[in-house]
XYZ file of C-alpha atoms in Angstrom:
751
model
C -8.532 -10.082 15.399
C -8.121 -10.133 11.545
C -9.191 -8.134 8.787
C -10.510 -10.004 7.017
C -13.885 -11.561 9.309
C -17.761 -12.049 8.945
C -18.322 -8.849 11.404
C -19.012 -4.944 10.251
C -15.363 -4.728 10.106
C -15.350 -5.424 7.561
C -16.743 -2.163 6.108
C -15.896 0.053 9.511
C -12.454 -0.288 9.193
C -11.969 1.288 5.764
C -14.536 4.113 6.519
C -12.592 4.639 9.978
C -9.351 5.267 7.940
C -10.106 7.146 5.393
C -11.582 9.418 8.349
C -8.389 9.322 9.791
C -6.617 10.335 6.580
C -8.378 13.144 6.042
C -7.515 15.121 9.069
C -5.392 17.550 8.544
C -1.823 16.653 9.650
C -1.528 19.167 12.570
C -4.524 17.710 14.290
C -5.063 15.973 17.810
C -6.625 12.994 17.316
C -8.005 10.544 19.964
C -9.346 7.161 19.196
C -11.972 5.503 21.857
C -11.700 1.953 22.027
C -8.636 0.380 21.040
C -9.916 -1.156 17.630
C -7.470 0.240 14.392
C -3.991 -0.737 15.841
C -5.298 -4.147 15.363
C -5.373 -3.822 11.516
C -2.905 -0.969 11.314
C 0.036 -4.012 9.756
C -2.273 -4.962 7.603
C -3.251 -1.689 5.680
C 0.569 -0.089 6.922
C 1.520 -0.524 3.178
C -1.037 1.053 1.696
C -2.142 3.939 3.948
C -0.569 6.494 6.276
C -1.129 6.075 10.100
C -1.451 9.173 12.123
C -0.052 9.180 15.606
C -3.404 9.454 18.076
C -3.919 9.011 21.705
C -5.962 5.772 22.219
C -8.000 4.685 25.089
C -9.320 1.476 26.202
C -10.600 1.250 29.624
C -9.918 -3.082 29.748
C -7.406 -3.256 27.013
C -3.890 -3.324 28.565
C -1.459 -3.383 25.588
C 1.413 -0.939 23.840
C 0.356 2.251 23.483
C -3.116 1.967 24.660
C -4.377 4.343 27.990
C -6.758 1.912 30.099
C -8.733 5.723 30.440
C -12.544 5.271 30.832
C -13.875 8.122 28.396
C -16.650 9.146 30.532
C -13.360 10.500 32.989
C -11.450 12.962 30.538
C -11.582 16.141 31.742
C -13.916 18.249 29.301
C -10.450 20.680 29.360
C -9.177 18.373 27.078
C -10.235 19.356 23.615
C -9.272 16.875 20.210
C -9.621 18.463 16.919
C -10.350 14.389 15.775
C -12.140 11.953 17.528
C -12.901 8.209 16.313
C -14.698 5.638 18.046
C -15.311 2.025 16.450
C -18.156 -0.329 17.648
C -17.015 0.801 21.572
C -19.850 2.824 22.835
C -22.635 0.706 22.205
C -20.887 -1.052 25.009
C -20.540 1.856 27.833
C -22.726 1.079 30.957
C -23.640 -2.029 30.109
C -22.990 -5.561 31.764
C -20.117 -7.975 31.530
C -20.909 -10.255 28.538
C -18.829 -11.773 27.398
C -15.496 -12.833 30.025
C -15.487 -8.609 30.879
C -14.349 -7.728 26.925
C -17.090 -5.535 26.767
C -18.988 -3.472 28.835
C -18.653 -3.455 32.597
C -18.363 -4.626 36.050
C -21.549 -2.496 37.571
C -24.436 -3.576 38.920
C -27.648 -1.423 36.954
C -26.633 -1.039 33.652
C -27.650 2.505 32.124
C -29.532 1.798 28.615
C -28.929 5.474 27.851
C -24.969 5.507 28.333
C -23.567 4.782 24.941
C -25.864 8.186 24.000
C -23.865 10.274 27.140
C -20.524 8.887 25.825
C -21.385 10.251 22.484
C -21.979 13.362 23.684
C -19.094 13.252 26.110
C -17.087 12.720 22.669
C -18.885 16.060 21.460
C -18.371 18.189 24.740
C -14.641 16.833 23.352
C -14.154 18.042 20.149
C -12.781 21.821 19.867
C -13.976 24.094 18.085
C -14.756 22.804 14.250
C -12.705 19.232 15.341
C -14.960 16.375 13.783
C -15.586 12.885 15.002
C -16.551 9.361 13.665
C -18.621 6.576 15.767
C -20.352 3.341 14.244
C -22.591 1.708 16.187
C -24.511 -1.509 14.984
C -28.287 -0.275 14.194
C -31.342 -1.219 13.565
C -34.034 -2.413 15.733
C -33.765 -1.149 19.187
C -32.185 -3.923 21.142
C -31.226 -4.847 24.710
C -28.057 -7.681 23.972
C -27.536 -6.712 28.082
C -23.851 -5.902 27.139
C -24.405 -3.976 24.129
C -27.026 -1.678 22.756
C -27.996 -1.722 19.386
C -29.060 1.727 18.132
C -32.469 2.477 16.069
C -33.591 5.927 14.843
C -35.973 6.798 17.980
C -32.829 6.037 19.999
C -30.212 7.941 18.150
C -32.854 11.179 17.906
C -32.000 11.622 21.975
C -28.748 12.796 21.009
C -30.217 15.910 19.632
C -34.214 16.089 21.407
C -32.658 15.087 25.000
C -29.214 15.548 25.356
C -28.545 18.762 23.683
C -26.268 18.579 20.615
C -27.596 20.153 17.434
C -29.108 18.437 14.575
C -27.170 20.436 12.415
C -23.730 18.533 13.816
C -24.832 15.331 13.470
C -24.638 13.509 10.212
C -25.746 9.774 10.272
C -24.985 7.290 7.160
C -26.295 3.858 7.559
C -25.586 0.614 5.869
C -26.879 -2.724 5.339
C -24.952 -5.896 4.668
C -26.830 -8.029 1.850
C -24.695 -10.721 1.484
C -22.101 -12.746 3.824
C -20.010 -15.544 0.998
C -17.353 -17.809 3.356
C -16.667 -20.324 0.800
C -13.446 -19.511 0.068
C -10.466 -18.763 2.326
C -11.323 -15.619 1.823
C -14.711 -13.692 3.234
C -16.059 -11.580 0.744
C -19.598 -9.415 2.404
C -21.545 -6.512 0.328
C -22.586 -3.506 2.336
C -24.830 -1.102 0.731
C -25.563 2.496 2.233
C -29.564 2.091 3.036
C -32.474 4.837 4.269
C -32.616 5.055 7.553
C -36.447 4.588 8.071
C -36.021 0.951 6.260
C -34.103 -0.416 8.198
C -36.365 -0.819 12.042
C -36.388 -4.269 11.760
C -33.008 -5.093 11.742
C -31.590 -7.801 14.052
C -28.151 -7.840 15.350
C -26.816 -11.749 14.518
C -29.447 -11.968 12.017
C -29.293 -13.247 9.216
C -25.605 -12.537 9.506
C -23.085 -13.170 12.414
C -23.150 -9.670 13.976
C -24.014 -6.340 12.940
C -26.561 -6.246 9.565
C -26.316 -2.677 9.638
C -24.492 -0.057 10.985
C -24.627 3.259 11.640
C -21.581 6.152 10.753
C -22.716 9.054 13.000
C -20.198 11.879 12.040
C -19.806 14.510 14.857
C -19.050 18.270 13.307
C -18.586 20.693 16.015
C -20.290 24.076 15.728
C -21.451 25.162 19.393
C -18.909 26.763 21.363
C -21.540 26.794 24.153
C -22.059 23.215 24.599
C -23.213 22.110 28.024
C -22.981 18.111 28.499
C -25.281 16.936 30.560
C -25.304 13.197 32.253
C -27.958 13.393 35.040
C -31.133 12.451 33.344
C -34.422 10.831 33.661
C -34.520 7.440 31.267
C -36.765 7.929 27.991
C -39.347 5.358 28.300
C -38.629 3.269 24.995
C -38.606 0.208 24.253
C -35.881 -2.312 24.244
C -36.218 -5.634 22.133
C -34.692 -8.452 22.926
C -32.052 -10.227 20.359
C -34.033 -13.492 18.932
C -30.876 -15.539 17.837
C -27.510 -15.802 19.423
C -25.743 -16.576 15.942
C -27.514 -17.792 13.011
C -26.066 -20.767 10.564
C -23.988 -19.583 8.066
C -23.786 -21.843 4.614
C -22.136 -24.741 5.107
C -20.611 -25.146 1.570
C -20.816 -24.040 -1.574
C -24.230 -24.751 -3.500
C -22.576 -28.172 -5.189
C -20.713 -29.152 -2.082
C -24.327 -28.505 -0.328
C -25.462 -30.729 -2.940
C -23.168 -33.475 -2.203
C -23.718 -33.033 1.316
C -27.285 -33.744 0.712
C -26.947 -36.855 -1.314
C -23.858 -38.947 0.408
C -23.197 -37.377 3.643
C -25.897 -38.696 5.895
C -25.598 -37.618 9.347
C -26.503 -40.803 11.539
C -26.679 -41.060 15.609
C -24.972 -40.130 17.579
C -23.794 -37.083 15.946
C -20.877 -35.971 17.013
C -19.608 -32.171 16.896
C -16.130 -31.369 16.315
C -14.950 -27.642 16.601
C -12.188 -27.176 14.258
C -11.122 -23.633 15.927
C -7.488 -24.608 15.597
C -7.220 -24.788 11.917
C -8.629 -20.518 12.471
C -5.723 -20.478 15.147
C -2.801 -21.703 13.705
C -1.193 -24.078 11.201
C 1.411 -25.804 13.683
C 1.751 -29.817 14.741
C -1.948 -29.891 16.506
C -4.065 -28.718 13.071
C -1.485 -31.966 11.615
C -3.423 -34.460 14.184
C -6.833 -33.473 13.155
C -6.403 -33.128 9.458
C -4.857 -36.893 9.889
C -7.234 -37.932 11.782
C -10.428 -36.744 9.582
C -8.404 -38.046 6.524
C -8.749 -41.344 8.315
C -12.281 -40.960 9.197
C -12.958 -39.976 5.882
C -12.767 -43.633 4.830
C -15.313 -45.038 6.959
C -18.467 -45.241 8.459
C -17.646 -43.595 11.224
C -17.178 -40.136 9.381
C -21.019 -40.015 8.995
C -21.854 -39.436 12.438
C -19.367 -36.207 12.463
C -20.012 -32.209 11.479
C -17.215 -30.402 11.544
C -17.358 -26.449 12.625
C -15.929 -24.715 10.516
C -14.540 -21.338 11.760
C -14.816 -19.219 8.207
C -13.782 -21.887 6.176
C -10.347 -22.606 7.935
C -10.850 -26.240 8.147
C -9.133 -28.525 5.365
C -12.358 -29.864 3.012
C -12.026 -33.926 3.229
C -14.138 -35.663 0.819
C -16.734 -37.316 2.941
C -16.963 -35.222 5.804
C -19.571 -32.904 6.429
C -18.718 -29.288 7.703
C -20.794 -26.370 9.303
C -19.295 -23.150 8.228
C -19.851 -20.568 11.526
C -17.689 -17.041 12.313
C -14.288 -16.354 13.968
C -13.292 -17.140 17.017
C -12.873 -14.569 19.122
C -10.964 -14.728 22.429
C -12.443 -11.369 23.567
C -16.020 -13.137 23.096
C -15.970 -16.322 24.493
C -19.310 -16.606 26.352
C -21.022 -15.521 23.292
C -19.007 -18.034 21.184
C -20.429 -20.985 24.037
C -24.071 -19.864 23.210
C -23.630 -19.724 19.963
C -22.067 -23.427 19.899
C -24.983 -24.513 22.122
C -27.457 -23.635 19.519
C -25.380 -25.534 16.581
C -25.212 -28.533 18.453
C -28.967 -28.214 19.884
C -29.890 -27.658 15.757
C -27.505 -30.864 15.343
C -29.193 -32.945 17.693
C -25.684 -33.916 19.315
C -24.802 -36.563 20.805
C -21.300 -34.996 21.945
C -19.480 -32.670 21.408
C -15.229 -32.081 21.037
C -12.806 -29.379 20.054
C -9.453 -29.255 18.223
C -8.475 -26.403 20.881
C -10.435 -25.781 23.939
C -13.876 -24.560 23.066
C -16.789 -25.998 24.576
C -20.431 -25.368 24.149
C -23.192 -24.462 27.417
C -24.466 -28.526 28.127
C -23.665 -30.717 25.570
C -21.295 -33.194 27.139
C -17.491 -32.850 25.678
C -14.373 -34.866 25.207
C -11.296 -32.862 26.215
C -8.430 -33.908 23.762
C -5.143 -32.659 26.000
C -1.790 -32.320 23.812
C 0.160 -31.221 26.525
C -0.134 -29.696 30.187
C 3.115 -27.132 29.556
C 1.394 -24.209 30.975
C 0.653 -25.922 34.270
C 3.626 -28.036 35.092
C 6.082 -24.866 33.969
C 4.542 -22.121 35.411
C 2.879 -20.052 32.901
C -0.409 -17.856 34.311
C -3.353 -19.471 34.822
C -5.326 -16.377 34.283
C -4.137 -15.903 30.746
C -7.756 -16.560 28.223
C -6.362 -19.469 26.504
C -5.253 -20.992 29.824
C -8.724 -20.094 31.078
C -10.597 -21.602 28.206
C -8.015 -24.606 28.736
C -9.856 -25.164 32.104
C -12.708 -24.439 31.437
C -12.603 -27.038 29.346
C -11.536 -29.399 31.450
C -13.661 -28.862 33.787
C -16.827 -29.345 31.180
C -15.656 -32.449 30.077
C -17.112 -35.662 30.695
C -14.393 -37.598 29.118
C -10.995 -37.364 28.136
C -8.119 -37.872 25.768
C -4.668 -37.653 25.650
C -2.342 -37.866 23.294
C 0.590 -39.548 25.867
C 0.450 -41.607 28.567
C 2.874 -38.994 30.619
C 0.494 -36.364 29.425
C -2.586 -38.164 30.379
C -0.727 -38.608 34.172
C 0.349 -34.839 33.547
C -3.249 -34.572 33.461
C -4.897 -36.088 36.314
C -1.729 -34.748 38.360
C -2.989 -31.413 37.628
C -6.925 -31.614 37.841
C -7.063 -34.626 40.165
C -11.105 -33.740 40.625
C -11.394 -35.762 36.725
C -13.697 -38.675 37.447
C -12.947 -40.261 33.843
C -10.247 -42.512 32.702
C -8.299 -40.883 30.479
C -7.507 -42.444 26.919
C -4.395 -42.770 25.787
C -4.003 -41.912 21.755
C -0.267 -41.543 20.620
C -0.041 -39.619 17.372
C 0.642 -41.009 13.821
C 3.528 -40.095 11.710
C 2.867 -38.928 8.071
C 3.462 -40.926 5.789
C 5.583 -38.030 4.005
C 8.221 -39.151 6.770
C 10.234 -42.005 5.636
C 14.159 -42.204 4.698
C 14.934 -39.768 1.760
C 16.498 -41.347 -1.565
C 20.330 -39.211 -1.523
C 19.521 -36.898 -4.859
C 16.349 -35.551 -2.984
C 19.300 -34.634 0.238
C 21.693 -33.393 -2.314
C 19.241 -31.257 -3.907
C 18.283 -30.291 -0.499
C 22.072 -29.082 0.197
C 22.718 -27.828 -3.035
C 19.130 -25.701 -2.778
C 20.224 -23.644 1.125
C 23.476 -23.576 0.243
C 24.530 -26.459 3.158
C 28.193 -27.830 2.098
C 28.514 -29.590 5.310
C 27.530 -32.151 8.108
C 24.805 -30.492 10.226
C 22.883 -31.020 13.428
C 19.311 -29.566 12.458
C 17.215 -28.260 15.826
C 13.097 -27.709 15.388
C 11.194 -25.968 17.313
C 13.949 -24.002 19.108
C 12.286 -20.668 19.522
C 10.576 -21.301 22.037
C 11.880 -21.617 25.836
C 11.231 -25.373 27.446
C 12.811 -26.295 24.024
C 15.737 -25.564 25.653
C 17.844 -24.965 22.387
C 20.455 -23.682 24.519
C 21.673 -26.420 25.714
C 22.748 -27.725 22.448
C 23.885 -24.426 21.921
C 26.287 -24.109 25.125
C 27.632 -27.766 23.919
C 28.400 -26.980 20.281
C 30.376 -23.933 21.433
C 32.689 -26.270 23.342
C 32.796 -28.755 20.430
C 36.295 -29.129 19.346
C 34.982 -30.051 16.161
C 32.081 -27.718 15.544
C 34.183 -26.101 12.428
C 33.432 -28.624 10.831
C 29.711 -28.608 11.257
C 26.530 -26.620 10.047
C 23.262 -25.546 12.843
C 19.786 -25.933 10.807
C 16.846 -24.132 12.864
C 13.074 -24.906 11.755
C 9.932 -24.577 12.835
C 7.127 -22.219 13.089
C 7.985 -18.784 14.648
C 11.562 -19.339 14.722
C 14.006 -16.310 15.679
C 17.162 -17.628 16.191
C 18.367 -15.497 19.170
C 21.888 -13.258 19.055
C 23.231 -14.960 22.322
C 22.775 -18.572 19.877
C 24.601 -16.765 17.284
C 27.757 -15.858 19.139
C 28.319 -19.713 20.649
C 27.713 -20.565 17.545
C 30.448 -18.532 15.743
C 32.296 -19.376 13.080
C 29.594 -22.320 12.405
C 26.593 -21.225 9.724
C 23.897 -21.547 11.408
C 20.611 -21.916 8.696
C 16.936 -20.547 9.840
C 14.873 -22.420 7.503
C 11.335 -22.839 7.338
C 10.592 -26.366 5.066
C 7.843 -28.039 3.985
C 7.224 -31.712 5.188
C 9.095 -33.002 2.209
C 12.331 -30.315 2.743
C 11.905 -31.655 6.294
C 11.625 -34.878 5.260
C 15.291 -34.649 3.258
C 16.428 -32.676 6.519
C 16.492 -35.347 8.560
C 17.555 -38.139 6.569
C 20.672 -36.022 5.552
C 20.968 -35.021 9.242
C 23.954 -35.974 11.554
C 21.241 -35.617 13.827
C 18.021 -34.471 15.159
C 19.233 -32.537 18.676
C 16.322 -31.994 20.650
C 16.496 -30.875 24.433
C 12.783 -30.021 24.916
C 12.171 -29.798 28.981
C 8.553 -30.854 27.970
C 6.632 -32.567 24.922
C 2.522 -33.243 25.110
C 4.118 -35.959 22.533
C 7.464 -34.856 20.444
C 6.593 -35.196 17.052
C 9.833 -33.885 15.693
C 11.310 -36.843 17.323
C 8.825 -39.231 15.888
C 9.046 -38.350 12.658
C 13.002 -37.932 12.710
C 13.310 -41.498 13.611
C 10.947 -42.327 10.768
C 13.463 -40.450 8.316
C 16.527 -42.671 9.791
C 18.041 -39.548 11.620
C 19.680 -40.056 14.513
C 17.705 -38.177 18.024
C 19.883 -36.396 20.650
C 17.054 -35.451 23.329
C 15.942 -35.327 27.031
C 13.776 -38.055 29.373
C 11.544 -35.776 29.698
C 7.811 -35.826 29.726
C 6.018 -38.239 26.515
C 9.771 -37.724 25.010
C 10.619 -42.044 26.233
C 7.105 -42.683 24.747
C 7.837 -41.881 21.606
C 12.001 -42.279 20.883
C 12.101 -45.669 23.239
C 15.653 -46.724 23.326
C 16.411 -45.030 19.686
C 18.366 -41.512 21.139
C 20.460 -40.611 23.051
C 19.872 -39.440 25.775
C 21.220 -36.291 27.835
C 19.998 -34.595 31.356
C 18.274 -31.120 30.052
C 20.907 -29.181 32.418
C 23.783 -31.523 31.505
C 26.551 -29.276 28.942
C 28.914 -31.938 29.353
C 26.438 -35.113 28.176
C 25.392 -33.454 25.435
C 28.999 -32.433 24.236
C 29.496 -36.149 24.833
C 26.229 -37.205 22.730
C 27.021 -35.040 19.636
C 30.792 -36.378 19.759
C 28.789 -40.148 19.961
C 26.004 -39.230 17.594
C 29.367 -39.046 14.658
C 30.592 -42.387 15.541
C 29.361 -45.128 12.694
C 28.694 -48.237 14.637
C 26.532 -46.056 16.890
C 24.753 -44.026 14.126
C 23.621 -47.334 12.191
C 22.030 -48.735 16.081
C 20.006 -45.736 16.268
C 19.093 -45.577 12.974
C 18.006 -49.049 12.899
C 16.107 -49.022 15.928
C 14.668 -45.505 15.149
C 12.802 -46.987 12.022
C 11.432 -50.387 14.448
C 10.062 -47.343 17.030
C 8.721 -45.134 14.163
C 5.816 -48.037 13.255
C 4.200 -48.370 16.287
C 3.266 -44.614 15.691
C 0.440 -44.357 12.843
C -2.875 -42.164 12.120
C -4.801 -45.025 11.688
C -4.142 -46.361 14.872
C -5.358 -42.888 16.704
C -8.583 -42.459 14.386
C -9.173 -46.339 15.886
C -8.594 -45.159 19.122
C -10.043 -41.636 19.288
C -13.158 -42.515 17.513
C -13.520 -45.339 20.286
C -12.870 -43.299 22.908
C -15.963 -40.317 21.149
C -18.331 -43.203 20.677
C -17.657 -44.799 24.353
C -18.373 -41.411 25.689
C -22.090 -41.516 24.179
C -22.812 -43.980 26.602
C -22.215 -41.668 29.670
C -26.334 -41.745 30.217
C -25.599 -45.756 30.549
C -23.458 -45.415 33.825
C -21.052 -48.544 32.846
C -18.892 -49.863 35.995
C -16.647 -53.090 36.924
C -19.179 -55.129 35.449
C -21.302 -54.698 32.742
C -24.148 -57.139 31.311
C -26.649 -57.259 29.108
C -30.369 -58.820 28.369
C -32.339 -59.249 24.801
C -35.835 -60.093 26.251
C -37.942 -61.220 23.234
C -41.027 -58.438 24.038
C -43.212 -60.340 21.415
C -43.573 -62.926 24.081
C -46.352 -63.345 26.543
C -45.837 -60.300 29.542
C -46.714 -62.746 31.983
C -43.917 -65.320 30.822
C -41.512 -62.279 29.912
C -41.868 -60.578 33.340
C -41.681 -63.599 35.570
C -38.074 -64.336 33.798
C -37.154 -60.630 33.847
C -38.041 -60.191 37.408
C -36.184 -63.630 38.204
C -32.983 -61.952 36.622
C -33.367 -58.462 38.810
C -33.387 -60.029 41.510
C -30.642 -62.435 40.979
C -28.366 -59.628 40.452
C -30.050 -57.321 42.621
C -28.679 -59.943 45.545
C -25.158 -60.195 43.994
C -22.617 -59.541 46.673
C -21.264 -57.190 44.012
C -24.321 -55.138 42.916
C -22.379 -52.113 43.541
C -20.052 -53.084 40.691
C -22.349 -54.005 38.137
C -24.991 -52.385 35.531
C -27.349 -54.224 33.943
C -28.689 -52.820 30.452
C -32.218 -54.034 28.516
C -32.469 -54.096 24.955
C -35.859 -52.454 24.106
C -34.912 -51.713 20.893
C -38.316 -52.527 19.478
C -40.352 -50.558 21.796
C -41.397 -46.911 21.839
C -39.927 -44.377 24.691
C -42.866 -44.602 26.733
C -43.724 -48.654 26.541
C -39.848 -49.064 27.631
C -40.111 -46.532 31.002
C -43.407 -48.508 31.632
C -42.130 -51.683 31.603
C -39.394 -50.707 33.208
C -41.207 -49.259 36.613
C -43.317 -52.202 35.996
C -40.955 -54.691 36.596
C -39.526 -52.708 39.771
C -43.109 -52.074 40.812
C -43.503 -55.707 41.117
C -40.140 -56.376 42.721
C -40.320 -53.974 45.452
C -43.923 -55.114 45.977
C -44.631 -58.594 45.373
C -40.664 -60.398 45.694
C -40.561 -57.490 48.661
C -36.878 -56.864 47.481
C -35.737 -53.109 48.145
C -33.721 -52.208 45.247
C -31.043 -49.658 47.228
C -28.661 -47.686 45.231
C -25.909 -50.422 44.333
C -27.791 -51.887 41.290
C -27.739 -50.063 37.976
C -30.516 -50.670 35.728
C -30.405 -48.828 32.225
C -32.330 -49.174 29.038
C -30.649 -49.410 25.418
C -33.018 -48.167 22.608
C -31.815 -47.233 18.996
C -28.161 -47.335 18.992
C -26.033 -47.279 15.776
C -23.999 -50.724 14.237
C -20.821 -48.756 15.215
C -21.988 -47.876 18.983
C -23.010 -51.806 19.288
C -19.101 -52.279 18.231
C -17.910 -50.004 20.540
C -20.573 -51.533 23.382
C -20.159 -54.720 23.026
C -16.213 -54.127 23.960
C -17.163 -52.273 27.471
C -19.435 -55.597 28.022
C -18.276 -58.452 30.742
C -21.396 -60.494 29.477
C -25.042 -60.998 27.939
C -27.528 -62.781 30.530
C -29.189 -65.367 28.823
C -33.020 -65.870 28.906
C -35.670 -68.183 27.668
C -36.989 -66.147 26.089
C -35.142 -64.212 24.203
C -34.746 -61.708 20.641
C -32.363 -64.280 18.938
C -32.308 -62.429 15.818
C -31.041 -59.178 16.971
C -28.564 -60.595 19.142
C -27.451 -61.875 15.785
C -27.212 -58.726 14.036
C -25.578 -56.903 17.014
C -22.698 -59.376 16.906
C -24.028 -60.063 21.169
C -22.723 -63.665 20.839
C -19.007 -63.102 20.481
C -19.473 -62.005 24.573
C -19.462 -64.384 27.426
C -22.848 -65.634 27.704
C -24.408 -65.978 31.772
C -27.501 -68.406 32.941
C -29.014 -66.836 36.135
C -27.301 -70.190 38.253
C -23.977 -69.159 37.108
C -24.275 -65.116 37.392
C -22.779 -65.541 41.020
C -19.428 -66.329 39.478
C -19.130 -62.962 38.378
C -16.911 -60.950 40.271
């Protein structure tokens, strides 16, 4: 969790650290709820961190004891106790995902007050406690209680803490600016009596006011009371799940209003990955958005921007919302559904496994590494991935291999997986000799070198290279470059490379292009890849590639690589020697450039956009044989209905009817008129024609589709059924004349 976020942490954390700094050096300190450790690394340069005991019933983390506050013995006494946004969850139900609240069948609405009493009981005489809670209207949020003035007063009126030992300061959030990368929020001190209407999540995310409760223990004879009858108070329900945050600055919003008209269907894209990581998936989505911004497809898109982290691309509309939190996933789903409802969204797709509750979703699969290599499926990230797969109504994978593994791991998927290979950024092309020389001079590279990308991950299998390199007769004549996000070279690798210089570098795209272009080879002995972007980028930079024929890698490298088994050191040694031969190098470089031409972001953008538009047709239940008809609804009802009944009868009795879907255009009818028309047709068939319409026949109405929907839909149709009374003008408008036309007499030819 970042210190810079739109929640009340922005004010609570700094107050808590000030409180800790004022504690005597010899103070015995207890923290209830593991919060401050999430921010200590950020603040450690500015404040001294005090050693303390940290308890958190649910959090399993280094230095945190999984102990229930209420189970601590009263004989334990502490000089200082602090609890940040924790006690409001005590005794409340699980929501979301058990991250807050407890797995209990009966909730105790006054348990947060009893927790504060327990904290007071644990204080040594003259000890002090700091507790923060959301404040305003008394709310029962099911997984939290928002405190009110009446609720707080029970601490001394009912539970016996001396009123003189309680000090309360209230703060109110008055602004939240999310237009930049860093959030700015303003809090002001407010009188407790002015906050009785403050709502959680309105108008800003999470708490809009907080109570800073300070306890100063003076009573020697305090008696902890936990078994009491509940006090009759009225607990309000939260009015909103999550408000809409401002989309952009006022100037950007004006541009949205003027230029970014959203048309149906509306497709929501959750840009959550831009918040979480800056790795290859972020490159994929930024490239797709840049391609889509060049055409009309962008008019269908709304990018959900997590706290201003998505790249701002002209022509794309954004909706800014709070940061994603793996500890708050159920609430996040409700928030996403609310946004989808507000935007009248037809479809949702996430950059990284988030889902709404009911809006149809497309799942994008980048790899199946956790599933294929045995990661813990109970880890929250993979649980959310599997939830996303289960929620999906359509699927896209970035390679054939990933698509096959997705179906293998989740055989219940009942929708074909669209494969959309990633592209290669224009930044990756053969570098000039001067660029390579400058790169080598900058980093002190004096010999030929091999390059490894992302070698810090076990499945990247860098150990195979280093084991082979250690036995290479000419290894002293080479250096090694290791690069990639989060890379840290292990000591065992350095020992294997002894006698050669190993460079651990973080490189920009321009530097990486030069590094590829000047390398003896990219060595990429990965055990599994969803796509293998480094391989594609290296090919585009005329860098010979040594890799393993695993998962998607052969799709990307084709014949333009030297392949070795991922556990065969001898094969790797041979490959490191082979790649030094001029004839082999020239062949690999030429084939690599040719192979790289197969991967473009524009091609991926076209495939993904078509798949998304196609996914908006789920209600049409398309099958193997899909036909469309364009009645002229202005004709006489008797004439038109007679022809339609004759046509539907022909399809209903067709030997392949269980493979057919008939789409009837009703774009110039109201919904009521269209439903009435279809009902009348079916009733006539059943009564007058004595035709039983069994489950085999599928008939659906098409009302308002956009141009891009018609373009994609036509590619899914096998033909148009020609009528005597057709809407010729509309057939021309949507270009339906380009698909095969069938007269009723030759419908039997369809199979």
